Amino acid sequence: MDVEALVSLVLTVLIPLYVTSFLLYAVRVVKGPTIPDRVLAIDSLGYDLAAFMVVLSILVRSPLMVVSGLTLALWIYALDIYIAKYLEAREMGG
Amino acid sequence: MIDLVLVVAGLVLIVIGVFYDFIGAIGLLRLPNFYTRLHAATAGAIGGAVVPMIGAALVALGAEYLGPPRFFLAGAAFTSSILLMILAQAGSHALARAAYISGEAQREPILYDALREEGGG
Amino acid sequence: MELVPVAIAALSALLSVVATYLAVRSRDMLSAAVFSAAQSTAYALIYYVLMAPDIVLVYVPVSVGILPAVTVLLIKKTERYER
């Protein structure tokens, strides 16, 4: 078996597992009782989505598509800081 | 030969990453309160995002059918994994501190609270 | 094999519909901002699997980075719960 068929087979098998775990994260986003639960679930969802984008760019054979994964992984971090700063400043009266 | 070794090592790392992703998702769904879910979410972020990105970089270095842009893919994936290894824990820590100080999340299944005895966070 | 991107895009669109409904119905404005970020993440996945990474490159900083910042700043200046 050559390299191309091996990579395509393994990555095609892995796609439904990724999608299932994204749906489990999304259940926590919808259901989470408080604000930090939802932010934490969106955070993990974004990081794993970035990894999924990197893997998918190998599968569809266009390596320049990897930049959107890098962008998503670095910008989803900002949501944490906004919400944390709001929650912390409201209690301290700032 | 070295190409096949790189590709197999990268695919093994990607499979390990999917396993961690599943564990993180199930733990985030089943654990009782916010501070225990934090543990599952950080395991899902580090094991489920940093490890598959390094694996994808190894696969891209080994797979010659992608052409010359595969070095770009490898470099971007490696840089992104290194940055993510710093950022994920910083974000989780900031969120945990904010949730403790503001009292937003419930602390119900708790055994010992050292921060309250010291008088605030 | 050609149906896989369409299936992923359909699931992501379903998630974005749920997130938009919850953001409209929510009484807590901060929770609505978080749901709007979830909708942006789902749209980024849709744009990616439909082979448009340049649109993801513009959409993600605007919709995940700038829009929640402006919304949280507005909530901080006014009030959090809707009456």
PDB file of C-alpha atoms in Angstrom:
ATOM      1  CA  MET A   1       0.000   0.000   0.000  1.00  0.00           C
ATOM      2  CA  ASP A   2       1.459   3.353  -0.980  1.00  0.00           C
ATOM      3  CA  VAL A   3       1.529   6.456   1.193  1.00  0.00           C
ATOM      4  CA  GLU A   4      -1.347   8.317  -0.467  1.00  0.00           C
ATOM      5  CA  ALA A   5      -3.910   5.526  -0.074  1.00  0.00           C
ATOM      6  CA  LEU A   6      -2.878   4.964   3.566  1.00  0.00           C
ATOM      7  CA  VAL A   7      -3.256   8.648   4.514  1.00  0.00           C
ATOM      8  CA  SER A   8      -6.600   8.953   2.705  1.00  0.00           C
ATOM      9  CA  LEU A   9      -8.002   5.792   4.313  1.00  0.00           C
ATOM     10  CA  VAL A  10      -7.037   6.681   7.882  1.00  0.00           C
ATOM     11  CA  LEU A  11      -8.183  10.310   7.683  1.00  0.00           C
ATOM     12  CA  THR A  12     -11.499   9.334   6.057  1.00  0.00           C
ATOM     13  CA  VAL A  13     -12.203   6.880   8.860  1.00  0.00           C
ATOM     14  CA  LEU A  14     -11.430   9.585  11.463  1.00  0.00           C
ATOM     15  CA  ILE A  15     -13.934  12.183  10.165  1.00  0.00           C
ATOM     16  CA  PRO A  16     -17.122  10.724  11.791  1.00  0.00           C
ATOM     17  CA  LEU A  17     -15.368  10.497  15.170  1.00  0.00           C
ATOM     18  CA  TYR A  18     -14.432  14.181  14.966  1.00  0.00           C
ATOM     19  CA  VAL A  19     -17.985  15.154  14.017  1.00  0.00           C
ATOM     20  CA  THR A  20     -19.428  13.095  16.887  1.00  0.00           C
ATOM     21  CA  SER A  21     -17.185  14.781  19.434  1.00  0.00           C
ATOM     22  CA  PHE A  22     -18.133  18.210  18.013  1.00  0.00           C
ATOM     23  CA  LEU A  23     -21.784  17.354  18.561  1.00  0.00           C
ATOM     24  CA  LEU A  24     -21.036  16.355  22.168  1.00  0.00           C
ATOM     25  CA  TYR A  25     -19.296  19.715  22.729  1.00  0.00           C
ATOM     26  CA  ALA A  26     -22.275  21.490  21.153  1.00  0.00           C
ATOM     27  CA  VAL A  27     -24.659  19.754  23.571  1.00  0.00           C
ATOM     28  CA  ARG A  28     -22.688  21.285  26.447  1.00  0.00           C
ATOM     29  CA  VAL A  29     -22.763  24.703  24.751  1.00  0.00           C
ATOM     30  CA  VAL A  30     -26.550  24.589  24.486  1.00  0.00           C
ATOM     31  CA  LYS A  31     -27.199  22.995  27.884  1.00  0.00           C
ATOM     32  CA  GLY A  32     -24.580  24.573  30.149  1.00  0.00           C
ATOM     33  CA  PRO A  33     -26.192  26.099  33.220  1.00  0.00           C
ATOM     34  CA  THR A  34     -23.838  29.062  33.700  1.00  0.00           C
ATOM     35  CA  ILE A  35     -21.816  31.438  31.525  1.00  0.00           C
ATOM     36  CA  PRO A  36     -18.307  29.983  32.238  1.00  0.00           C
ATOM     37  CA  ASP A  37     -19.491  26.497  31.215  1.00  0.00           C
ATOM     38  CA  ARG A  38     -20.599  27.776  27.828  1.00  0.00           C
ATOM     39  CA  VAL A  39     -17.421  29.778  27.273  1.00  0.00           C
ATOM     40  CA  LEU A  40     -15.297  26.764  28.214  1.00  0.00           C
ATOM     41  CA  ALA A  41     -17.208  24.513  25.803  1.00  0.00           C
ATOM     42  CA  ILE A  42     -16.896  27.021  22.938  1.00  0.00           C
ATOM     43  CA  ASP A  43     -13.187  27.326  23.696  1.00  0.00           C
ATOM     44  CA  SER A  44     -12.552  23.583  23.469  1.00  0.00           C
ATOM     45  CA  LEU A  45     -14.790  23.389  20.388  1.00  0.00           C
ATOM     46  CA  GLY A  46     -12.726  26.070  18.669  1.00  0.00           C
ATOM     47  CA  TYR A  47      -9.384  24.436  19.458  1.00  0.00           C
ATOM     48  CA  ASP A  48     -10.524  21.051  18.210  1.00  0.00           C
ATOM     49  CA  LEU A  49     -12.093  22.663  15.148  1.00  0.00           C
ATOM     50  CA  ALA A  50      -8.711  24.203  14.327  1.00  0.00           C
ATOM     51  CA  ALA A  51      -7.075  20.772  14.546  1.00  0.00           C
ATOM     52  CA  PHE A  52      -9.849  19.357  12.348  1.00  0.00           C
ATOM     53  CA  MET A  53      -9.205  22.065   9.749  1.00  0.00           C
ATOM     54  CA  VAL A  54      -5.490  21.193   9.662  1.00  0.00           C
ATOM     55  CA  VAL A  55      -6.287  17.492   9.235  1.00  0.00           C
ATOM     56  CA  LEU A  56      -8.888  18.210   6.535  1.00  0.00           C
ATOM     57  CA  SER A  57      -6.445  20.323   4.530  1.00  0.00           C
ATOM     58  CA  ILE A  58      -4.230  17.234   4.211  1.00  0.00           C
ATOM     59  CA  LEU A  59      -7.203  15.111   3.170  1.00  0.00           C
ATOM     60  CA  VAL A  60      -8.407  17.420   0.375  1.00  0.00           C
ATOM     61  CA  ARG A  61      -4.811  17.937  -0.908  1.00  0.00           C
ATOM     62  CA  SER A  62      -4.670  21.730  -0.831  1.00  0.00           C
ATOM     63  CA  PRO A  63      -2.052  22.640   1.799  1.00  0.00           C
ATOM     64  CA  LEU A  64      -2.609  26.396   1.621  1.00  0.00           C
ATOM     65  CA  MET A  65      -5.969  25.999   3.392  1.00  0.00           C
ATOM     66  CA  VAL A  66      -4.175  25.551   6.729  1.00  0.00           C
ATOM     67  CA  VAL A  67      -4.064  29.305   7.479  1.00  0.00           C
ATOM     68  CA  SER A  68      -7.729  29.410   8.512  1.00  0.00           C
ATOM     69  CA  GLY A  69      -7.045  26.814  11.188  1.00  0.00           C
ATOM     70  CA  LEU A  70      -4.231  28.933  12.605  1.00  0.00           C
ATOM     71  CA  THR A  71      -6.464  32.032  12.565  1.00  0.00           C
ATOM     72  CA  LEU A  72      -9.328  30.302  14.356  1.00  0.00           C
ATOM     73  CA  ALA A  73      -7.043  28.815  17.008  1.00  0.00           C
ATOM     74  CA  LEU A  74      -5.517  32.172  17.822  1.00  0.00           C
ATOM     75  CA  TRP A  75      -8.742  34.251  17.826  1.00  0.00           C
ATOM     76  CA  ILE A  76     -11.000  31.942  19.843  1.00  0.00           C
ATOM     77  CA  TYR A  77      -8.713  32.662  22.810  1.00  0.00           C
ATOM     78  CA  ALA A  78      -9.890  36.289  22.892  1.00  0.00           C
ATOM     79  CA  LEU A  79     -13.434  35.296  23.933  1.00  0.00           C
ATOM     80  CA  ASP A  80     -12.072  33.805  27.173  1.00  0.00           C
ATOM     81  CA  ILE A  81     -10.311  37.005  28.065  1.00  0.00           C
ATOM     82  CA  TYR A  82     -13.330  39.244  27.340  1.00  0.00           C
ATOM     83  CA  ILE A  83     -15.725  37.193  29.463  1.00  0.00           C
ATOM     84  CA  ALA A  84     -13.185  36.704  32.283  1.00  0.00           C
ATOM     85  CA  LYS A  85     -12.417  40.413  32.387  1.00  0.00           C
ATOM     86  CA  TYR A  86     -16.120  41.292  32.511  1.00  0.00           C
ATOM     87  CA  LEU A  87     -16.905  38.829  35.310  1.00  0.00           C
ATOM     88  CA  GLU A  88     -13.896  39.879  37.358  1.00  0.00           C
ATOM     89  CA  ALA A  89     -14.380  43.631  36.953  1.00  0.00           C
ATOM     90  CA  ARG A  90     -18.059  43.514  37.909  1.00  0.00           C
ATOM     91  CA  GLU A  91     -17.271  42.045  41.307  1.00  0.00           C
ATOM     92  CA  MET A  92     -14.366  44.364  42.080  1.00  0.00           C
ATOM     93  CA  GLY A  93     -16.377  47.430  41.124  1.00  0.00           C
ATOM     94  CA  GLY A  94     -14.037  48.550  38.359  1.00  0.00           C
TER      95      GLY A  94
ATOM     96  CA  MET B   1      11.669   4.673   3.760  1.00  0.00           C
ATOM     97  CA  ILE B   2      11.955   7.715   5.996  1.00  0.00           C
ATOM     98  CA  ASP B   3       8.778   9.069   4.381  1.00  0.00           C
ATOM     99  CA  LEU B   4       6.811   6.005   5.443  1.00  0.00           C
ATOM    100  CA  VAL B   5       8.147   6.264   9.005  1.00  0.00           C
ATOM    101  CA  LEU B   6       7.148   9.950   9.220  1.00  0.00           C
ATOM    102  CA  VAL B   7       3.665   9.273   7.832  1.00  0.00           C
ATOM    103  CA  VAL B   8       2.979   6.348  10.169  1.00  0.00           C
ATOM    104  CA  ALA B   9       4.191   8.311  13.212  1.00  0.00           C
ATOM    105  CA  GLY B  10       2.007  11.270  12.236  1.00  0.00           C
ATOM    106  CA  LEU B  11      -1.060   9.089  11.728  1.00  0.00           C
ATOM    107  CA  VAL B  12      -0.545   7.471  15.135  1.00  0.00           C
ATOM    108  CA  LEU B  13      -0.372  10.957  16.723  1.00  0.00           C
ATOM    109  CA  ILE B  14      -3.591  11.988  14.926  1.00  0.00           C
ATOM    110  CA  VAL B  15      -5.402   8.863  16.194  1.00  0.00           C
ATOM    111  CA  ILE B  16      -4.218   9.613  19.750  1.00  0.00           C
ATOM    112  CA  GLY B  17      -5.569  13.149  19.311  1.00  0.00           C
ATOM    113  CA  VAL B  18      -9.002  11.889  18.266  1.00  0.00           C
ATOM    114  CA  PHE B  19      -9.072   9.624  21.329  1.00  0.00           C
ATOM    115  CA  TYR B  20      -8.278  12.576  23.629  1.00  0.00           C
ATOM    116  CA  ASP B  21     -10.917  14.644  21.843  1.00  0.00           C
ATOM    117  CA  PHE B  22     -13.555  12.019  22.577  1.00  0.00           C
ATOM    118  CA  ILE B  23     -12.480  11.744  26.214  1.00  0.00           C
ATOM    119  CA  GLY B  24     -12.641  15.526  26.611  1.00  0.00           C
ATOM    120  CA  ALA B  25     -16.112  15.730  25.082  1.00  0.00           C
ATOM    121  CA  ILE B  26     -17.534  12.932  27.242  1.00  0.00           C
ATOM    122  CA  GLY B  27     -15.950  14.381  30.371  1.00  0.00           C
ATOM    123  CA  LEU B  28     -17.273  17.847  29.583  1.00  0.00           C
ATOM    124  CA  LEU B  29     -20.742  16.353  29.231  1.00  0.00           C
ATOM    125  CA  ARG B  30     -20.788  14.083  32.279  1.00  0.00           C
ATOM    126  CA  LEU B  31     -18.823  15.761  35.100  1.00  0.00           C
ATOM    127  CA  PRO B  32     -20.869  17.479  37.827  1.00  0.00           C
ATOM    128  CA  ASN B  33     -19.723  21.108  38.154  1.00  0.00           C
ATOM    129  CA  PHE B  34     -17.598  23.788  36.512  1.00  0.00           C
ATOM    130  CA  TYR B  35     -14.274  23.178  38.244  1.00  0.00           C
ATOM    131  CA  THR B  36     -14.242  19.487  37.327  1.00  0.00           C
ATOM    132  CA  ARG B  37     -15.305  20.249  33.749  1.00  0.00           C
ATOM    133  CA  LEU B  38     -12.256  22.529  33.535  1.00  0.00           C
ATOM    134  CA  HIS B  39     -10.025  19.477  33.870  1.00  0.00           C
ATOM    135  CA  ALA B  40     -11.776  17.649  31.014  1.00  0.00           C
ATOM    136  CA  ALA B  41     -11.756  20.733  28.770  1.00  0.00           C
ATOM    137  CA  THR B  42      -8.022  21.335  29.239  1.00  0.00           C
ATOM    138  CA  ALA B  43      -7.278  17.669  28.520  1.00  0.00           C
ATOM    139  CA  GLY B  44      -9.377  17.980  25.365  1.00  0.00           C
ATOM    140  CA  ALA B  45      -7.613  21.167  24.294  1.00  0.00           C
ATOM    141  CA  ILE B  46      -4.035  19.979  24.816  1.00  0.00           C
ATOM    142  CA  GLY B  47      -4.396  16.332  23.846  1.00  0.00           C
ATOM    143  CA  GLY B  48      -7.009  16.970  21.196  1.00  0.00           C
ATOM    144  CA  ALA B  49      -5.484  19.972  19.426  1.00  0.00           C
ATOM    145  CA  VAL B  50      -1.736  20.158  20.070  1.00  0.00           C
ATOM    146  CA  VAL B  51      -0.976  16.467  19.480  1.00  0.00           C
ATOM    147  CA  PRO B  52      -2.901  16.137  16.145  1.00  0.00           C
ATOM    148  CA  MET B  53      -1.296  19.327  14.856  1.00  0.00           C
ATOM    149  CA  ILE B  54       2.195  17.922  15.444  1.00  0.00           C
ATOM    150  CA  GLY B  55       1.003  14.696  13.823  1.00  0.00           C
ATOM    151  CA  ALA B  56      -0.330  16.614  10.813  1.00  0.00           C
ATOM    152  CA  ALA B  57       3.027  18.384  10.473  1.00  0.00           C
ATOM    153  CA  LEU B  58       4.811  15.004  10.403  1.00  0.00           C
ATOM    154  CA  VAL B  59       2.350  13.608   7.847  1.00  0.00           C
ATOM    155  CA  ALA B  60       2.801  16.674   5.627  1.00  0.00           C
ATOM    156  CA  LEU B  61       6.584  16.343   5.795  1.00  0.00           C
ATOM    157  CA  GLY B  62       6.346  12.719   4.766  1.00  0.00           C
ATOM    158  CA  ALA B  63       3.662  12.867   2.059  1.00  0.00           C
ATOM    159  CA  GLU B  64       5.410  13.788  -1.172  1.00  0.00           C
ATOM    160  CA  TYR B  65       2.281  13.805  -3.333  1.00  0.00           C
ATOM    161  CA  LEU B  66       1.222  17.161  -1.840  1.00  0.00           C
ATOM    162  CA  GLY B  67       3.974  19.034  -3.670  1.00  0.00           C
ATOM    163  CA  PRO B  68       6.186  21.867  -2.403  1.00  0.00           C
ATOM    164  CA  PRO B  69       3.453  23.712  -0.381  1.00  0.00           C
ATOM    165  CA  ARG B  70       3.536  20.885   2.160  1.00  0.00           C
ATOM    166  CA  PHE B  71       6.428  22.613   3.949  1.00  0.00           C
ATOM    167  CA  PHE B  72       4.140  25.602   4.454  1.00  0.00           C
ATOM    168  CA  LEU B  73       1.529  23.295   5.978  1.00  0.00           C
ATOM    169  CA  ALA B  74       4.104  21.703   8.274  1.00  0.00           C
ATOM    170  CA  GLY B  75       5.449  25.051   9.475  1.00  0.00           C
ATOM    171  CA  ALA B  76       2.006  26.549  10.084  1.00  0.00           C
ATOM    172  CA  ALA B  77       0.792  23.475  11.969  1.00  0.00           C
ATOM    173  CA  PHE B  78       3.916  23.348  14.141  1.00  0.00           C
ATOM    174  CA  THR B  79       3.750  27.089  14.967  1.00  0.00           C
ATOM    175  CA  SER B  80       0.066  26.837  15.756  1.00  0.00           C
ATOM    176  CA  SER B  81       0.617  23.869  18.083  1.00  0.00           C
ATOM    177  CA  ILE B  82       3.372  25.669  20.001  1.00  0.00           C
ATOM    178  CA  LEU B  83       1.222  28.803  20.426  1.00  0.00           C
ATOM    179  CA  LEU B  84      -1.787  26.724  21.440  1.00  0.00           C
ATOM    180  CA  MET B  85       0.261  24.987  24.114  1.00  0.00           C
ATOM    181  CA  ILE B  86       0.764  28.400  25.749  1.00  0.00           C
ATOM    182  CA  LEU B  87      -2.669  29.941  25.154  1.00  0.00           C
ATOM    183  CA  ALA B  88      -5.055  27.138  26.178  1.00  0.00           C
ATOM    184  CA  GLN B  89      -3.930  26.977  29.801  1.00  0.00           C
ATOM    185  CA  ALA B  90      -3.797  30.754  30.145  1.00  0.00           C
ATOM    186  CA  GLY B  91      -7.403  31.078  28.980  1.00  0.00           C
ATOM    187  CA  SER B  92      -8.661  28.276  31.225  1.00  0.00           C
ATOM    188  CA  HIS B  93      -6.855  29.736  34.232  1.00  0.00           C
ATOM    189  CA  ALA B  94      -8.259  33.236  33.651  1.00  0.00           C
ATOM    190  CA  LEU B  95     -11.767  31.825  33.288  1.00  0.00           C
ATOM    191  CA  ALA B  96     -11.459  29.742  36.478  1.00  0.00           C
ATOM    192  CA  ARG B  97     -10.228  32.736  38.471  1.00  0.00           C
ATOM    193  CA  ALA B  98     -13.052  34.927  37.181  1.00  0.00           C
ATOM    194  CA  ALA B  99     -15.664  32.251  37.929  1.00  0.00           C
ATOM    195  CA  TYR B 100     -14.350  31.811  41.484  1.00  0.00           C
ATOM    196  CA  ILE B 101     -14.167  35.534  42.267  1.00  0.00           C
ATOM    197  CA  SER B 102     -17.560  36.450  40.856  1.00  0.00           C
ATOM    198  CA  GLY B 103     -19.302  33.368  42.286  1.00  0.00           C
ATOM    199  CA  GLU B 104     -20.909  32.654  38.931  1.00  0.00           C
ATOM    200  CA  ALA B 105     -20.421  28.862  38.934  1.00  0.00           C
ATOM    201  CA  GLN B 106     -21.698  26.660  41.746  1.00  0.00           C
ATOM    202  CA  ARG B 107     -19.122  25.033  44.032  1.00  0.00           C
ATOM    203  CA  GLU B 108     -21.422  22.364  45.428  1.00  0.00           C
ATOM    204  CA  PRO B 109     -19.508  19.022  45.398  1.00  0.00           C
ATOM    205  CA  ILE B 110     -16.578  20.407  47.411  1.00  0.00           C
ATOM    206  CA  LEU B 111     -14.380  18.930  50.131  1.00  0.00           C
ATOM    207  CA  TYR B 112     -11.976  21.679  51.153  1.00  0.00           C
ATOM    208  CA  ASP B 113     -11.786  25.326  50.086  1.00  0.00           C
ATOM    209  CA  ALA B 114      -8.348  26.771  50.801  1.00  0.00           C
ATOM    210  CA  LEU B 115      -9.003  30.119  49.118  1.00  0.00           C
ATOM    211  CA  ARG B 116     -11.947  30.945  51.373  1.00  0.00           C
ATOM    212  CA  GLU B 117      -9.907  30.295  54.527  1.00  0.00           C
ATOM    213  CA  GLU B 118      -7.227  32.672  53.348  1.00  0.00           C
ATOM    214  CA  GLY B 119      -9.884  35.312  52.852  1.00  0.00           C
ATOM    215  CA  GLY B 120     -10.779  35.781  49.216  1.00  0.00           C
ATOM    216  CA  GLY B 121      -9.038  34.907  45.951  1.00  0.00           C
TER     217      GLY B 121
ATOM    218  CA  MET C   1     -17.231  10.635  -0.703  1.00  0.00           C
ATOM    219  CA  GLU C   2     -18.531  13.784  -2.355  1.00  0.00           C
ATOM    220  CA  LEU C   3     -21.369  13.993   0.154  1.00  0.00           C
ATOM    221  CA  VAL C   4     -19.117  14.333   3.220  1.00  0.00           C
ATOM    222  CA  PRO C   5     -18.577  18.152   3.021  1.00  0.00           C
ATOM    223  CA  VAL C   6     -22.278  18.687   2.390  1.00  0.00           C
ATOM    224  CA  ALA C   7     -23.182  16.557   5.421  1.00  0.00           C
ATOM    225  CA  ILE C   8     -20.720  18.416   7.667  1.00  0.00           C
ATOM    226  CA  ALA C   9     -22.044  21.764   6.407  1.00  0.00           C
ATOM    227  CA  ALA C  10     -25.641  20.658   7.056  1.00  0.00           C
ATOM    228  CA  LEU C  11     -24.885  19.624  10.657  1.00  0.00           C
ATOM    229  CA  SER C  12     -23.037  22.880  11.272  1.00  0.00           C
ATOM    230  CA  ALA C  13     -25.905  24.907   9.826  1.00  0.00           C
ATOM    231  CA  LEU C  14     -28.332  23.081  12.146  1.00  0.00           C
ATOM    232  CA  LEU C  15     -26.130  23.974  15.131  1.00  0.00           C
ATOM    233  CA  SER C  16     -25.995  27.611  14.019  1.00  0.00           C
ATOM    234  CA  VAL C  17     -29.821  27.726  13.803  1.00  0.00           C
ATOM    235  CA  VAL C  18     -30.082  26.420  17.389  1.00  0.00           C
ATOM    236  CA  ALA C  19     -27.493  28.931  18.625  1.00  0.00           C
ATOM    237  CA  THR C  20     -29.238  31.837  16.883  1.00  0.00           C
ATOM    238  CA  TYR C  21     -32.630  30.875  18.374  1.00  0.00           C
ATOM    239  CA  LEU C  22     -31.150  30.685  21.876  1.00  0.00           C
ATOM    240  CA  ALA C  23     -29.366  34.024  21.401  1.00  0.00           C
ATOM    241  CA  VAL C  24     -32.630  35.700  20.401  1.00  0.00           C
ATOM    242  CA  ARG C  25     -34.678  34.143  23.222  1.00  0.00           C
ATOM    243  CA  SER C  26     -32.149  34.644  26.032  1.00  0.00           C
ATOM    244  CA  ARG C  27     -32.872  37.199  28.780  1.00  0.00           C
ATOM    245  CA  ASP C  28     -29.215  37.473  29.774  1.00  0.00           C
ATOM    246  CA  MET C  29     -27.291  39.666  27.355  1.00  0.00           C
ATOM    247  CA  LEU C  30     -23.876  38.141  28.169  1.00  0.00           C
ATOM    248  CA  SER C  31     -25.257  34.697  27.387  1.00  0.00           C
ATOM    249  CA  ALA C  32     -26.566  36.062  24.076  1.00  0.00           C
ATOM    250  CA  ALA C  33     -23.063  37.319  23.213  1.00  0.00           C
ATOM    251  CA  VAL C  34     -21.625  33.859  23.944  1.00  0.00           C
ATOM    252  CA  PHE C  35     -24.264  32.198  21.742  1.00  0.00           C
ATOM    253  CA  SER C  36     -23.444  34.622  18.950  1.00  0.00           C
ATOM    254  CA  ALA C  37     -19.796  33.530  19.186  1.00  0.00           C
ATOM    255  CA  ALA C  38     -20.936  29.896  18.898  1.00  0.00           C
ATOM    256  CA  GLN C  39     -22.883  30.783  15.743  1.00  0.00           C
ATOM    257  CA  SER C  40     -19.768  32.448  14.299  1.00  0.00           C
ATOM    258  CA  THR C  41     -17.717  29.308  14.956  1.00  0.00           C
ATOM    259  CA  ALA C  42     -20.294  27.147  13.158  1.00  0.00           C
ATOM    260  CA  TYR C  43     -20.275  29.513  10.172  1.00  0.00           C
ATOM    261  CA  ALA C  44     -16.464  29.337  10.024  1.00  0.00           C
ATOM    262  CA  LEU C  45     -16.710  25.549   9.669  1.00  0.00           C
ATOM    263  CA  ILE C  46     -19.320  25.936   6.888  1.00  0.00           C
ATOM    264  CA  TYR C  47     -17.122  28.347   4.924  1.00  0.00           C
ATOM    265  CA  TYR C  48     -14.161  26.022   5.374  1.00  0.00           C
ATOM    266  CA  VAL C  49     -15.767  22.819   4.115  1.00  0.00           C
ATOM    267  CA  LEU C  50     -17.195  24.703   1.120  1.00  0.00           C
ATOM    268  CA  MET C  51     -13.564  25.439   0.098  1.00  0.00           C
ATOM    269  CA  ALA C  52     -13.397  29.167   0.858  1.00  0.00           C
ATOM    270  CA  PRO C  53     -10.491  29.643   3.298  1.00  0.00           C
ATOM    271  CA  ASP C  54     -10.017  33.305   2.370  1.00  0.00           C
ATOM    272  CA  ILE C  55     -13.510  34.109   3.649  1.00  0.00           C
ATOM    273  CA  VAL C  56     -12.681  32.265   6.895  1.00  0.00           C
ATOM    274  CA  LEU C  57      -9.547  34.393   7.139  1.00  0.00           C
ATOM    275  CA  VAL C  58     -11.672  37.578   7.117  1.00  0.00           C
ATOM    276  CA  TYR C  59     -14.755  36.263   8.916  1.00  0.00           C
ATOM    277  CA  VAL C  60     -13.099  34.857  12.028  1.00  0.00           C
ATOM    278  CA  PRO C  61     -11.336  38.020  13.318  1.00  0.00           C
ATOM    279  CA  VAL C  62     -14.405  40.166  12.689  1.00  0.00           C
ATOM    280  CA  SER C  63     -16.990  37.808  14.097  1.00  0.00           C
ATOM    281  CA  VAL C  64     -15.108  36.016  16.889  1.00  0.00           C
ATOM    282  CA  GLY C  65     -12.667  38.795  17.794  1.00  0.00           C
ATOM    283  CA  ILE C  66     -14.286  42.195  17.344  1.00  0.00           C
ATOM    284  CA  LEU C  67     -18.041  41.575  17.679  1.00  0.00           C
ATOM    285  CA  PRO C  68     -17.936  40.004  21.205  1.00  0.00           C
ATOM    286  CA  ALA C  69     -15.527  42.752  22.320  1.00  0.00           C
ATOM    287  CA  VAL C  70     -17.922  45.506  21.267  1.00  0.00           C
ATOM    288  CA  THR C  71     -20.926  43.641  22.684  1.00  0.00           C
ATOM    289  CA  VAL C  72     -19.293  43.002  26.074  1.00  0.00           C
ATOM    290  CA  LEU C  73     -18.190  46.655  26.233  1.00  0.00           C
ATOM    291  CA  LEU C  74     -21.769  47.788  25.564  1.00  0.00           C
ATOM    292  CA  ILE C  75     -23.151  45.410  28.213  1.00  0.00           C
ATOM    293  CA  LYS C  76     -20.610  46.763  30.690  1.00  0.00           C
ATOM    294  CA  LYS C  77     -21.653  50.347  30.031  1.00  0.00           C
ATOM    295  CA  THR C  78     -25.405  49.639  30.241  1.00  0.00           C
ATOM    296  CA  GLU C  79     -27.130  46.784  32.085  1.00  0.00           C
ATOM    297  CA  ARG C  80     -26.891  43.038  31.823  1.00  0.00           C
ATOM    298  CA  TYR C  81     -30.410  41.660  32.211  1.00  0.00           C
ATOM    299  CA  GLU C  82     -33.295  42.485  29.912  1.00  0.00           C
ATOM    300  CA  ARG C  83     -36.462  43.696  31.529  1.00  0.00           C
TER     301      ARG C  83
END
